[in-house]
Short mmCIF file of C-alpha atoms in Angstrom, two decimals:
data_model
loop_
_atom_site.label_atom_id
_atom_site.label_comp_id
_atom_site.label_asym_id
_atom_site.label_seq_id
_atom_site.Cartn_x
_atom_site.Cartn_y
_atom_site.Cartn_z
CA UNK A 1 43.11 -0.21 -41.52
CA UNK A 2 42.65 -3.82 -40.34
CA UNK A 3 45.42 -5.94 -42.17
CA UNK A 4 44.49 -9.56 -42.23
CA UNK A 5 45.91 -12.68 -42.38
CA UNK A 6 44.80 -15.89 -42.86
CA UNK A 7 45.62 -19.13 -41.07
CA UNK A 8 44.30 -22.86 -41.93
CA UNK A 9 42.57 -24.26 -39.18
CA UNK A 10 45.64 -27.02 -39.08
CA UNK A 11 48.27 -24.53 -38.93
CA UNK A 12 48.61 -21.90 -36.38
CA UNK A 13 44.98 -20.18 -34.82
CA UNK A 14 42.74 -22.05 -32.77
CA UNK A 15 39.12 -22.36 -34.23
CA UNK A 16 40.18 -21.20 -37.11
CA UNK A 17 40.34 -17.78 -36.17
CA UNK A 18 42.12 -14.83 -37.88
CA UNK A 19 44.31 -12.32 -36.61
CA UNK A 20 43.72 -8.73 -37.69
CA UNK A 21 47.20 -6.78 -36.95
CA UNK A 22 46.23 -3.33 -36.81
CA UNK A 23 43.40 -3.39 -34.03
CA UNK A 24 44.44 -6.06 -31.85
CA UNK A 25 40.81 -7.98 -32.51
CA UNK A 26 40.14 -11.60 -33.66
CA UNK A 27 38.22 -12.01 -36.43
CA UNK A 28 36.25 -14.72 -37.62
CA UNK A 29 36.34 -16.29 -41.08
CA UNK A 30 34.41 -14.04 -43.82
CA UNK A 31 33.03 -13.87 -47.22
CA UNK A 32 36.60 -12.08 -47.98
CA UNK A 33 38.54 -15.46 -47.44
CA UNK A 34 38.00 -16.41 -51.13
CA UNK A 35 39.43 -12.92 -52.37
CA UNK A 36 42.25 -13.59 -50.08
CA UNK A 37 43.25 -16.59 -51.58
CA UNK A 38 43.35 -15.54 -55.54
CA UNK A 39 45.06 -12.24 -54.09
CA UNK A 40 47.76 -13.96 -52.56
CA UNK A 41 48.92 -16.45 -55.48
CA UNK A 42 51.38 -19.38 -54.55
CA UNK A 43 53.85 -17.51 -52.04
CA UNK A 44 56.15 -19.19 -49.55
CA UNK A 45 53.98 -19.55 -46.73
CA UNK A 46 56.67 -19.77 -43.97
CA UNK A 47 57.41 -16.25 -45.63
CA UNK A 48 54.27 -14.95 -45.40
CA UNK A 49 53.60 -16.44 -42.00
CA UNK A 50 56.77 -14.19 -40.58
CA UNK A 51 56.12 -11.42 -42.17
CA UNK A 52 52.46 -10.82 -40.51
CA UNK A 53 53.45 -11.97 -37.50
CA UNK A 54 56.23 -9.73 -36.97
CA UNK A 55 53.28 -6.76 -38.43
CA UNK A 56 51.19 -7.88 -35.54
CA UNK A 57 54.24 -8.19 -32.88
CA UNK A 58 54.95 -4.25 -33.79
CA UNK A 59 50.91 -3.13 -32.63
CA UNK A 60 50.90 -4.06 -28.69
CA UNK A 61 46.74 -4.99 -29.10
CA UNK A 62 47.72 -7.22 -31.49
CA UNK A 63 50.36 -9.22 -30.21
CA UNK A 64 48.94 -8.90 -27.00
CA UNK A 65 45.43 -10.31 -28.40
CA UNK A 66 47.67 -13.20 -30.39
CA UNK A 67 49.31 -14.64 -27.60
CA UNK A 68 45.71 -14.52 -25.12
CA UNK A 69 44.21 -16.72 -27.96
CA UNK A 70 47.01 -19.08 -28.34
CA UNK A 71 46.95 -19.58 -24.44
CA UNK A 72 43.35 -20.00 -24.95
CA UNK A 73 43.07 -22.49 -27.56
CA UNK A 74 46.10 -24.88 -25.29
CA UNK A 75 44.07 -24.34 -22.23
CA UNK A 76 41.43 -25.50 -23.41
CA UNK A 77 43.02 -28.38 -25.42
CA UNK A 78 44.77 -29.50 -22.04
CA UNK A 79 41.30 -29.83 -19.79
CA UNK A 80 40.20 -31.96 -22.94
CA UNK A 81 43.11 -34.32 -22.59
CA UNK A 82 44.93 -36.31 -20.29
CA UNK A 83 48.03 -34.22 -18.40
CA UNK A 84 50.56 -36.41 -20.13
CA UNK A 85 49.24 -35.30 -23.67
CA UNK A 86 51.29 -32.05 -24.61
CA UNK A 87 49.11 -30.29 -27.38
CA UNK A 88 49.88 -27.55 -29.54
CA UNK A 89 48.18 -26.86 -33.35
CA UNK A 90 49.78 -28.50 -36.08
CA UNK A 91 52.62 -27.26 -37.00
CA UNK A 92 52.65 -25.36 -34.22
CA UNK A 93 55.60 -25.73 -31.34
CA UNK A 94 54.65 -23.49 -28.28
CA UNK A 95 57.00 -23.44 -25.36
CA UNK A 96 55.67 -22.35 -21.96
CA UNK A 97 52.30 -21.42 -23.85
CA UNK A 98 50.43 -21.36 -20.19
CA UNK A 99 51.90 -17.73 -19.41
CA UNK A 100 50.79 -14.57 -20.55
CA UNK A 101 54.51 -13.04 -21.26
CA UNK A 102 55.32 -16.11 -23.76
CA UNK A 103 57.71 -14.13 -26.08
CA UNK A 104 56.43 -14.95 -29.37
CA UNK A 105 59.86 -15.73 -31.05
CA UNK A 106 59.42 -18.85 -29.13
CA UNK A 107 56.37 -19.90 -31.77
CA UNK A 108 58.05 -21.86 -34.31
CA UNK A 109 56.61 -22.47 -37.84
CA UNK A 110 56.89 -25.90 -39.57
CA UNK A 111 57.08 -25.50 -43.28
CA UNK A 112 56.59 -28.83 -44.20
CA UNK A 113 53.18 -29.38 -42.21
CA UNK A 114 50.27 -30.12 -44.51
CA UNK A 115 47.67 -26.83 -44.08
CA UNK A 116 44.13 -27.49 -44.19
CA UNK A 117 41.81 -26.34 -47.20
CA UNK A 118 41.54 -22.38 -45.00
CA UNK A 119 45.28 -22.07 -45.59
CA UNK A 120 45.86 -19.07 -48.12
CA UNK A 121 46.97 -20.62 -51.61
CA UNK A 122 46.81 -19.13 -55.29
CA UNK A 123 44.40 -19.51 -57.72
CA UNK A 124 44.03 -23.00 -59.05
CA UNK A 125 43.81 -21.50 -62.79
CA UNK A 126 46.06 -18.56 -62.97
CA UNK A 127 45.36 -15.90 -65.28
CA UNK A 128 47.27 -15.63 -68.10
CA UNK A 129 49.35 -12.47 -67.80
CA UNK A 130 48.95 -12.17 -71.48
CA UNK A 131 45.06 -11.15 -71.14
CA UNK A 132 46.60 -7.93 -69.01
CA UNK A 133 48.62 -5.23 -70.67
CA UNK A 134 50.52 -3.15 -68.01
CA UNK A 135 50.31 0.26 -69.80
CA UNK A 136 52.78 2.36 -67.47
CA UNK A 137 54.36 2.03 -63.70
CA UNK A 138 57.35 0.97 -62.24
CA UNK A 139 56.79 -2.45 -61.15
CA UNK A 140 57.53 -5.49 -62.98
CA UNK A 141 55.44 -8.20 -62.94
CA UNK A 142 52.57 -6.15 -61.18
CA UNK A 143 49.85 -8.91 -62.11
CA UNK A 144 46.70 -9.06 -63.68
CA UNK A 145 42.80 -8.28 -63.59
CA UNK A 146 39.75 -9.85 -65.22
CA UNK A 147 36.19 -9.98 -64.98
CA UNK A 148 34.21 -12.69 -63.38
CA UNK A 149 32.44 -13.91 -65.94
CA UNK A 150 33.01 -13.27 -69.70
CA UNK A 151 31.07 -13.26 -71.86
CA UNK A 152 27.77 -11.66 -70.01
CA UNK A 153 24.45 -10.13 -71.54
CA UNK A 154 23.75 -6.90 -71.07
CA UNK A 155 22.05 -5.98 -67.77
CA UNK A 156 24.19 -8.40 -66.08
CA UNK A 157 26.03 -7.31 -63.33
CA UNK A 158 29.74 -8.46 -63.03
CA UNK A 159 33.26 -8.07 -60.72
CA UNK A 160 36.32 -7.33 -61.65
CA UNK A 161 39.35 -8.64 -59.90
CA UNK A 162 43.15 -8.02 -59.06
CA UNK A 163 45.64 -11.26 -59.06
CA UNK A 164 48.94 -10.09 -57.79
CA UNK A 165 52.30 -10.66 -59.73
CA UNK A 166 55.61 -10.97 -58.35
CA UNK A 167 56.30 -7.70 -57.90
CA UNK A 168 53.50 -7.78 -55.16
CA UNK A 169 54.09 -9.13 -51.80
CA UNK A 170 51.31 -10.06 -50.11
CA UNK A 171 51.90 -7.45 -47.35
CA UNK A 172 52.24 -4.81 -50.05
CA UNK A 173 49.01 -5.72 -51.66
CA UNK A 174 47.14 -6.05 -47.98
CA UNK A 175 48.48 -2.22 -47.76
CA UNK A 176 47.92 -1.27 -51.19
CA UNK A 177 45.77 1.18 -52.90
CA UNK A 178 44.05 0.35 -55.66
CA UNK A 179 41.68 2.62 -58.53
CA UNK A 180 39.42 1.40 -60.99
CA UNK A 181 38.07 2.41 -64.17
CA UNK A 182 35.38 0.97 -66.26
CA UNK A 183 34.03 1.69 -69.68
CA UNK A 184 30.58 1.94 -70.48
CA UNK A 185 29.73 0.41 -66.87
CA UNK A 186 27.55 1.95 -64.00
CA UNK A 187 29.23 3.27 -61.60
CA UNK A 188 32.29 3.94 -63.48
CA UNK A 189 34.92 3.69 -61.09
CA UNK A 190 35.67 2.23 -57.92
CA UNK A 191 38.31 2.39 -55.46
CA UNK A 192 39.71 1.03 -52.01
CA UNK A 193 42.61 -0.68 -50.23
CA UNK A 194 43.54 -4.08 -49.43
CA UNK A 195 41.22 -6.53 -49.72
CA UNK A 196 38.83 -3.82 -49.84
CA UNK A 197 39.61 -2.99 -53.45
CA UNK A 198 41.45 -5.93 -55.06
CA UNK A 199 37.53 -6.50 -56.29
CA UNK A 200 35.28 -4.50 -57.85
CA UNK A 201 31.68 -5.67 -57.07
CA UNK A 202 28.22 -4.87 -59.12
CA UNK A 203 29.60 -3.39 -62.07
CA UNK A 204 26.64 -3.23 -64.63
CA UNK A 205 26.53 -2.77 -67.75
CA UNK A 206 23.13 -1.28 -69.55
CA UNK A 207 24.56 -1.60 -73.32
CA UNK A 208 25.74 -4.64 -75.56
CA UNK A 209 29.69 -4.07 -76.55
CA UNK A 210 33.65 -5.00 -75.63
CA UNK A 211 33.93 -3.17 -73.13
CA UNK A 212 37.57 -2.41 -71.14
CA UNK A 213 38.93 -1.90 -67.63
CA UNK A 214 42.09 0.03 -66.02
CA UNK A 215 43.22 -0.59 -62.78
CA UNK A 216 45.86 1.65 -60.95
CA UNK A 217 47.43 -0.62 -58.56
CA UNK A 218 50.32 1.44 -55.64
CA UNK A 219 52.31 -0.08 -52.75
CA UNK A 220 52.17 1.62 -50.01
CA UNK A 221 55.50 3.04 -51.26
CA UNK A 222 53.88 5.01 -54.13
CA UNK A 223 55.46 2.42 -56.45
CA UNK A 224 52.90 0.90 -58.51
CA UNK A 225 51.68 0.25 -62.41
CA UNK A 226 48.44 1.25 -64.20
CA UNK A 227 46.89 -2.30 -66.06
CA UNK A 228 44.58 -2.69 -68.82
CA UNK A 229 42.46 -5.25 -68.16
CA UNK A 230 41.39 -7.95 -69.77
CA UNK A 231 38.12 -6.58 -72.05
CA UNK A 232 34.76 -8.01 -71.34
CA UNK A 233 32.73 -8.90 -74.06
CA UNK A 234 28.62 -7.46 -73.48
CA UNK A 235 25.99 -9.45 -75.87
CA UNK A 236 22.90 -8.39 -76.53
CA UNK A 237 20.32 -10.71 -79.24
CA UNK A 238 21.97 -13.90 -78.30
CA UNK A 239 22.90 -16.07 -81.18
CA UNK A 240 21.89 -19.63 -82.24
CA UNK A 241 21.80 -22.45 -84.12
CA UNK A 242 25.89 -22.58 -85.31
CA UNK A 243 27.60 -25.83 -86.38
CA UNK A 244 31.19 -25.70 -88.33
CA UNK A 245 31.72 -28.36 -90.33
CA UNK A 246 35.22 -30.12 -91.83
CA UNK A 247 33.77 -30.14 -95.43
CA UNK A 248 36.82 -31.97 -97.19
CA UNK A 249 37.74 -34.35 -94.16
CA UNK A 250 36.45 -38.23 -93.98
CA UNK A 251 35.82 -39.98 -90.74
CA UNK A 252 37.79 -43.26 -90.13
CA UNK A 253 36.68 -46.17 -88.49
CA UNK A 254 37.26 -44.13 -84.95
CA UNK A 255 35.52 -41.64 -86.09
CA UNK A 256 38.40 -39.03 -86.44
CA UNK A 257 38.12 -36.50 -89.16
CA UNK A 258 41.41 -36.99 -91.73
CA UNK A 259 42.64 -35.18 -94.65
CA UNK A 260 45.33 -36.64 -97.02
CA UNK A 261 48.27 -34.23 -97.48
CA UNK A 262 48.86 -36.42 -100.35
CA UNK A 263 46.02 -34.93 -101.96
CA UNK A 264 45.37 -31.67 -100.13
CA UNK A 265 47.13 -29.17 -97.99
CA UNK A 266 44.65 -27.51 -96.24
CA UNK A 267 40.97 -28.43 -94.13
CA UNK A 268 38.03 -26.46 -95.53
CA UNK A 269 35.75 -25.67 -92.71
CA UNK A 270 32.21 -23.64 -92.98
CA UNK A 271 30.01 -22.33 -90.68
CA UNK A 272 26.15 -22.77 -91.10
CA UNK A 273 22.83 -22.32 -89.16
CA UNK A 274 23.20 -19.31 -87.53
CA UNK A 275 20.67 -17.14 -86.62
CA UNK A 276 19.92 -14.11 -84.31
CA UNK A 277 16.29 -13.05 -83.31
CA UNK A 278 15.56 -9.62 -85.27
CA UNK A 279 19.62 -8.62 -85.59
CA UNK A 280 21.67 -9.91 -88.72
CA UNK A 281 24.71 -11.74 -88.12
CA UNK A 282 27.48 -9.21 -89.45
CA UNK A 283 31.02 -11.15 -88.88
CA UNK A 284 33.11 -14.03 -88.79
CA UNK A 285 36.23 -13.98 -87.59
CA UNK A 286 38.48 -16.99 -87.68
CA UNK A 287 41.48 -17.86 -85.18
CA UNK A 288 43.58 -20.84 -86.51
CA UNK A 289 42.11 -20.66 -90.00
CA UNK A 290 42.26 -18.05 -92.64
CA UNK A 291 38.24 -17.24 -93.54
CA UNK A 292 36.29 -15.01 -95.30
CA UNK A 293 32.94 -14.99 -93.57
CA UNK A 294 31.44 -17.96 -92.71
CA UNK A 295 34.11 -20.41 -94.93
CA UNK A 296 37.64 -20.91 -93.71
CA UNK A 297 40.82 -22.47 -94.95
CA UNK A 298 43.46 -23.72 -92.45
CA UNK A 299 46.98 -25.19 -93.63
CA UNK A 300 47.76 -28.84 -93.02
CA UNK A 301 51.06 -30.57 -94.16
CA UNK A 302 52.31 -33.38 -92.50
CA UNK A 303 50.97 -36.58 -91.33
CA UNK A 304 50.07 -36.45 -87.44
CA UNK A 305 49.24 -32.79 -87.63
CA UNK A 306 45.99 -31.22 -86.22
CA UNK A 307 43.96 -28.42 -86.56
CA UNK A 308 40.94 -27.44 -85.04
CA UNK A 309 39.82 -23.96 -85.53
CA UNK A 310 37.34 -21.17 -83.33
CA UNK A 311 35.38 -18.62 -85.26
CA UNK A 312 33.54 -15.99 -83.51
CA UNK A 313 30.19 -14.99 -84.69
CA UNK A 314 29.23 -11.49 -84.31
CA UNK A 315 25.56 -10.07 -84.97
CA UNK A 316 24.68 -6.03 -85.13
CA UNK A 317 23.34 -6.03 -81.67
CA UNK A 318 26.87 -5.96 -80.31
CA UNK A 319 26.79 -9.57 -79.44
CA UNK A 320 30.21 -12.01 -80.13
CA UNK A 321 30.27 -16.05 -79.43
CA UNK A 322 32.85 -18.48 -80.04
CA UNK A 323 32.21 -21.47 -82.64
CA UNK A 324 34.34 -24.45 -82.33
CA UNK A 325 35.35 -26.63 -85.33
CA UNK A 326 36.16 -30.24 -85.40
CA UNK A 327 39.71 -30.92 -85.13
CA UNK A 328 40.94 -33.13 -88.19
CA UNK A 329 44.30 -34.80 -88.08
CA UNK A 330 46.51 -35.32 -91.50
CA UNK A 331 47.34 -38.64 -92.74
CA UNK A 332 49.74 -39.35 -95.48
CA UNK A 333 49.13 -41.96 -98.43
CA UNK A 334 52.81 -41.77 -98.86
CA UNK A 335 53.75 -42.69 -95.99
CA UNK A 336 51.19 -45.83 -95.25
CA UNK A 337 52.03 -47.30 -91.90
CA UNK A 338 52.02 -50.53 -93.61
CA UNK A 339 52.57 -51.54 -97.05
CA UNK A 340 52.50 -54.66 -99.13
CA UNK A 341 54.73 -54.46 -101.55
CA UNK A 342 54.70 -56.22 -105.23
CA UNK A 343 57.53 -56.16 -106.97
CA UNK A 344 56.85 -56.64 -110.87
CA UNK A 345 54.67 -59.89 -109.64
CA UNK A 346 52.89 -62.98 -111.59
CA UNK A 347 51.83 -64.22 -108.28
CA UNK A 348 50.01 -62.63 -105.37
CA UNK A 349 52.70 -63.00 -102.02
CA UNK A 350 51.49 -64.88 -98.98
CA UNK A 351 53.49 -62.11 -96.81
CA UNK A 352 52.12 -61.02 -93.64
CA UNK A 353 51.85 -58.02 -90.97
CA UNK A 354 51.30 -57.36 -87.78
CA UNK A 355 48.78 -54.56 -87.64
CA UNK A 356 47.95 -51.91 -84.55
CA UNK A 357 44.40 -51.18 -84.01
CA UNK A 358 43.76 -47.60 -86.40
CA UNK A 359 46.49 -49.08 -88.99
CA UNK A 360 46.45 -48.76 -92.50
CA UNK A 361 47.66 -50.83 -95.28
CA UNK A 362 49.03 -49.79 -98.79
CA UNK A 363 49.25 -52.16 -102.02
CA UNK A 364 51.77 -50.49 -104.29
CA UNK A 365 54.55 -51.78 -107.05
CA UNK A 366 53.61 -53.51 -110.51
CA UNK A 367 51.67 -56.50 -111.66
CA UNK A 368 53.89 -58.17 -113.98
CA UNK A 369 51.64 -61.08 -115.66
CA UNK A 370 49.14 -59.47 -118.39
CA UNK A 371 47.34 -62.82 -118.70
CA UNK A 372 46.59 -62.89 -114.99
CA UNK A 373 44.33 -60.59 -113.23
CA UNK A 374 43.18 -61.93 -110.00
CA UNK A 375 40.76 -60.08 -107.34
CA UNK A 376 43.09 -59.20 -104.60
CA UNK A 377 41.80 -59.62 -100.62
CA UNK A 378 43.16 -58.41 -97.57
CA UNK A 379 42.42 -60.93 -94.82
CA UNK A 380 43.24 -60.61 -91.33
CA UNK A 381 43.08 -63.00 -88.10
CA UNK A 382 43.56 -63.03 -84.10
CA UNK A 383 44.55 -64.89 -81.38
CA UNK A 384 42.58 -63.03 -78.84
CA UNK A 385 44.15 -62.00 -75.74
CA UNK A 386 40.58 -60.71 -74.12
CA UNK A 387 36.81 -59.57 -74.50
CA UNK A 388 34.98 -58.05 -76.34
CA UNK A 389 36.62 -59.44 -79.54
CA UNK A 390 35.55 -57.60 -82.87
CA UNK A 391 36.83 -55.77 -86.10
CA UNK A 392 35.92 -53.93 -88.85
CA UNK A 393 38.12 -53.23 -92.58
CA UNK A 394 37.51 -50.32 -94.53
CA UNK A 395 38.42 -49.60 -97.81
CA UNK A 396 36.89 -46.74 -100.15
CA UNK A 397 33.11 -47.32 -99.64
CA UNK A 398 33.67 -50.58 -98.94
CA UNK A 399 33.33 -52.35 -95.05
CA UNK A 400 34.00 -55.98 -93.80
CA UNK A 401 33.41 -56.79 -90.00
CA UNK A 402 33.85 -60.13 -88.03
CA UNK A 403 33.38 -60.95 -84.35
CA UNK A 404 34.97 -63.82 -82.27
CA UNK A 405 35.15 -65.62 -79.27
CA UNK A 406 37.23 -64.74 -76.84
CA UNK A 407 40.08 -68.32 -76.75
CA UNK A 408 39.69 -68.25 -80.24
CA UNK A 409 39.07 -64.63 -81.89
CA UNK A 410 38.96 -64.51 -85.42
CA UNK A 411 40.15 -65.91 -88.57
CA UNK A 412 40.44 -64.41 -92.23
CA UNK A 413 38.19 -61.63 -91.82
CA UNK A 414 38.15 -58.94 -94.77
CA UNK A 415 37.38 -58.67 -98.48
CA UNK A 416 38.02 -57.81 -101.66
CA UNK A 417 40.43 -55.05 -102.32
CA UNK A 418 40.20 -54.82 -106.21
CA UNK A 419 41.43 -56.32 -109.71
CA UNK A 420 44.50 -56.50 -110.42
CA UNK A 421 45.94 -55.64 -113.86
CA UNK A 422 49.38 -54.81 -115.69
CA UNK A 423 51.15 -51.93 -114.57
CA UNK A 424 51.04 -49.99 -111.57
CA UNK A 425 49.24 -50.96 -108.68
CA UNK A 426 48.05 -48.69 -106.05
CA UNK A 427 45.26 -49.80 -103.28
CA UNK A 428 45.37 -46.97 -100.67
CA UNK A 429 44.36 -46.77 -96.84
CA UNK A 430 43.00 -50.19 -96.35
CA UNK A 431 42.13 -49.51 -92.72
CA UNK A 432 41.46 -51.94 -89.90
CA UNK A 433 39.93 -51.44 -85.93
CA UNK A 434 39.40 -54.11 -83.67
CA UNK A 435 39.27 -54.97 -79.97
CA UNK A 436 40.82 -58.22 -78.07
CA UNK A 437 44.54 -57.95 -78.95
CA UNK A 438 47.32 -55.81 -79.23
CA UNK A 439 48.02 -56.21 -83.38
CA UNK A 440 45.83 -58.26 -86.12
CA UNK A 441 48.05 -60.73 -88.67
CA UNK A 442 47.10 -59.73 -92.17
CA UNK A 443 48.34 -61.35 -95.33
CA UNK A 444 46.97 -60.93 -99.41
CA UNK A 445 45.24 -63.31 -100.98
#
């Protein structure tokens, strides 16, 4: 068995060339290289670096062939440069490199060297071990397999591959054995060693379905675990035309869907439009919201929360996608992020605040003065600190906007709240958005 490791070009093989302990040969990069690296994971390289060099040191080919191309690759270095140049790869320290009995505990490893892009590293999106179930063995932490792709449609042709766990060295994986089963799949199993059989290629699937995957996965020991693998969902009659929709939620003046948890604990969401060519859809089933077919509920409470729901459409031709629903945030009228506040008044106050861009404004207390009912207005203005200088008020149905110039910005810009009359006054979510400073002044008038 040829047991190979990898080098970056910057670290230790000339040429970027491999060693294969085992047979003594040099081998040149492959189509392999990219299995190696989401085998390995994120391991100590100096580690791994020792450990197949030592392998290699214990087959005479091998370490025989290692230190020829290391003599090589500084012979040939040395005609390109001047005498007084010594050269060895980075991160590489050879001494006496120019004879043929170099013992090769005098090649010393720097850890901290940069490697180039060919040095092995782990997956930049690690699989969740949560989409594996280990199902027996005796290894902790054994690691995980997948397929390729997922979803796929049926005729498709897919690969399924091992991602080792810490209870996997990388020589132990190199050396392991490894037996896969798939359901519903042509062929239906595979096996192989090493690289050889962390992946399963052209496994093809004839039917629409979920369809599952075990992997038996031994050391060289006889230690191993048996995994159930992450299923792979098979579509036939694709699926089209589905939109979810926030059906209770407003947009503000950013466009972000909000519900009131003043008014309502929950987002009602709804999904409409599908269709599927000659199947009928039979299912919806909703993660993050409670649903019964295509309507769901999910819980909101406090201000600053979010929600944003999947539902996955199913037809009767097997087939499953995933619908995503807009995510609405919760706002409380309760607790208004600014309020002006009247006090059993006769007169309307000439208090201001300093509003953020996306504030709101309240109006609560009493109106004291039964003979007086004056329109109320909430006016705002800006020094501007830069371009482009706009803003826009919202209240209800109603919208005031005002642009300015950029030394100058803008000066009472807004409207007409509403009348107000003896009693109890309550003007909710007067809502501003602007560009050119950091806060707008607003006052009542």
């Amino acid at each position: 068995m040829k047991m190979k490791l990898v080098f970056g070009m910057s670290v230790i093989c000339a040429g970027a060339a491999f060693w294969a302990c085992g047979d003594g040969q040099i081998i040149n990069p492959s189509g392999e290289d990219d299995l190696m690296k989401s085998m390995v994971g994120d391991i100590d390289f100096k580690v791994q670096v020792a450990d197949a060099m030592a392998q290699c040191q214990a087959n005479e080919a091998c370490n025989a062939e290692m230190v020829r191309a290391n003599r090589g690759a500084v012979e040939q270095q040395n005609a390109e440069e001047s005498s007084s140049s010594a050269w060895a790869p980075v991160g590489l320290s050879l001494a006496a490199t120019s004879s043929a009995s170099t013992p090769m505990s005098q090649i010393v490893i720097n850890p901290t060297t940069p490697t180039s892009s060919a040095t092995l590293v782990g997956p930049t999106n690690p699989v969740s071990s949560a989409s594996t179930l280990v199902i027996s063995g005796d290894v902790a932490d054994p690691g995980t397999c997948k397929p390729s792709k997922n979803p796929i449609n049926k005729g498709e042709t897919v690969s399924w591959t091992f991602n080792r766990g810490s209870g996997f060295s990388t020589s132990e994986v190199m050396q392991g054995s490894f037996a896969w089963k798939f359901e519903g799949a042509t062929p239906a199993e595979f096996s192989g060693t090493g690289t050889k059989g962390i992946t399963a290629a052209g496994i093809t699937y004839s039917n629409s379905g979920k369809f599952g995957a075990t992997l038996v996965a031994a050391k060289p020991s006889g230690a191993g675990a048996t995994l159930q693998c992450e299923p792979l969902q098979v579509n036939g009659a694709p699926i089209t035309g589905c939109k979810c929709a926030a059906t209770n939620a407003t947009a503000n003046l950013k466009g972000v869907l909000e519900v009131d948890v003043a008014e309502t604990q929950s987002v009602e969401y709804a999904v409409t439009g599908c269709s599927s060519m000659g199947q009928q859809i039979t299912g919806y089933t909703w993660n993050g919201a409670t649903g019964a077919d295509n309507a769901g509920s999910a819980a909101i409470a406090e201000k600053g929360q979010a929600v944003k729901p999947t539902v996955a459409v199913s037809n009767d031709d097997n087939t499953e996608i995933q619908v995503e629903c807009p995510q609405v945030v919760a706002i409380d009228s309760r607790v208004p992020d600014y309020v002006f506040e009247l006090e059993n008044a006769s007169q309307i106050p000439n208090t201001a605040l300093d509003v953020k861009d996306g504030g709101c404004m309240n109006i609560t207390g009493t109106w004291g003065n039964a003979g007086y009912n004056p329109s109320v207005q909430v006016l705002c203005s800006m020094k501007a600190t830069s371009t482009p200088v706009s803003f826009s008020m919202k209240y209800g149905t109603k919208t005031y906007s005002a642009t300015g110039a950029a030394e100058w910005g803008f000066s009472n810009a807004g409207g007409a709240i509403g009348q107000l009359n003896a009693g109890e006054v309550n003007f909710k979510d007067i809502c501003v958005s602007f560009t050119g400073a950091e806060t707008v002044s607003c006052h009542l008038q």
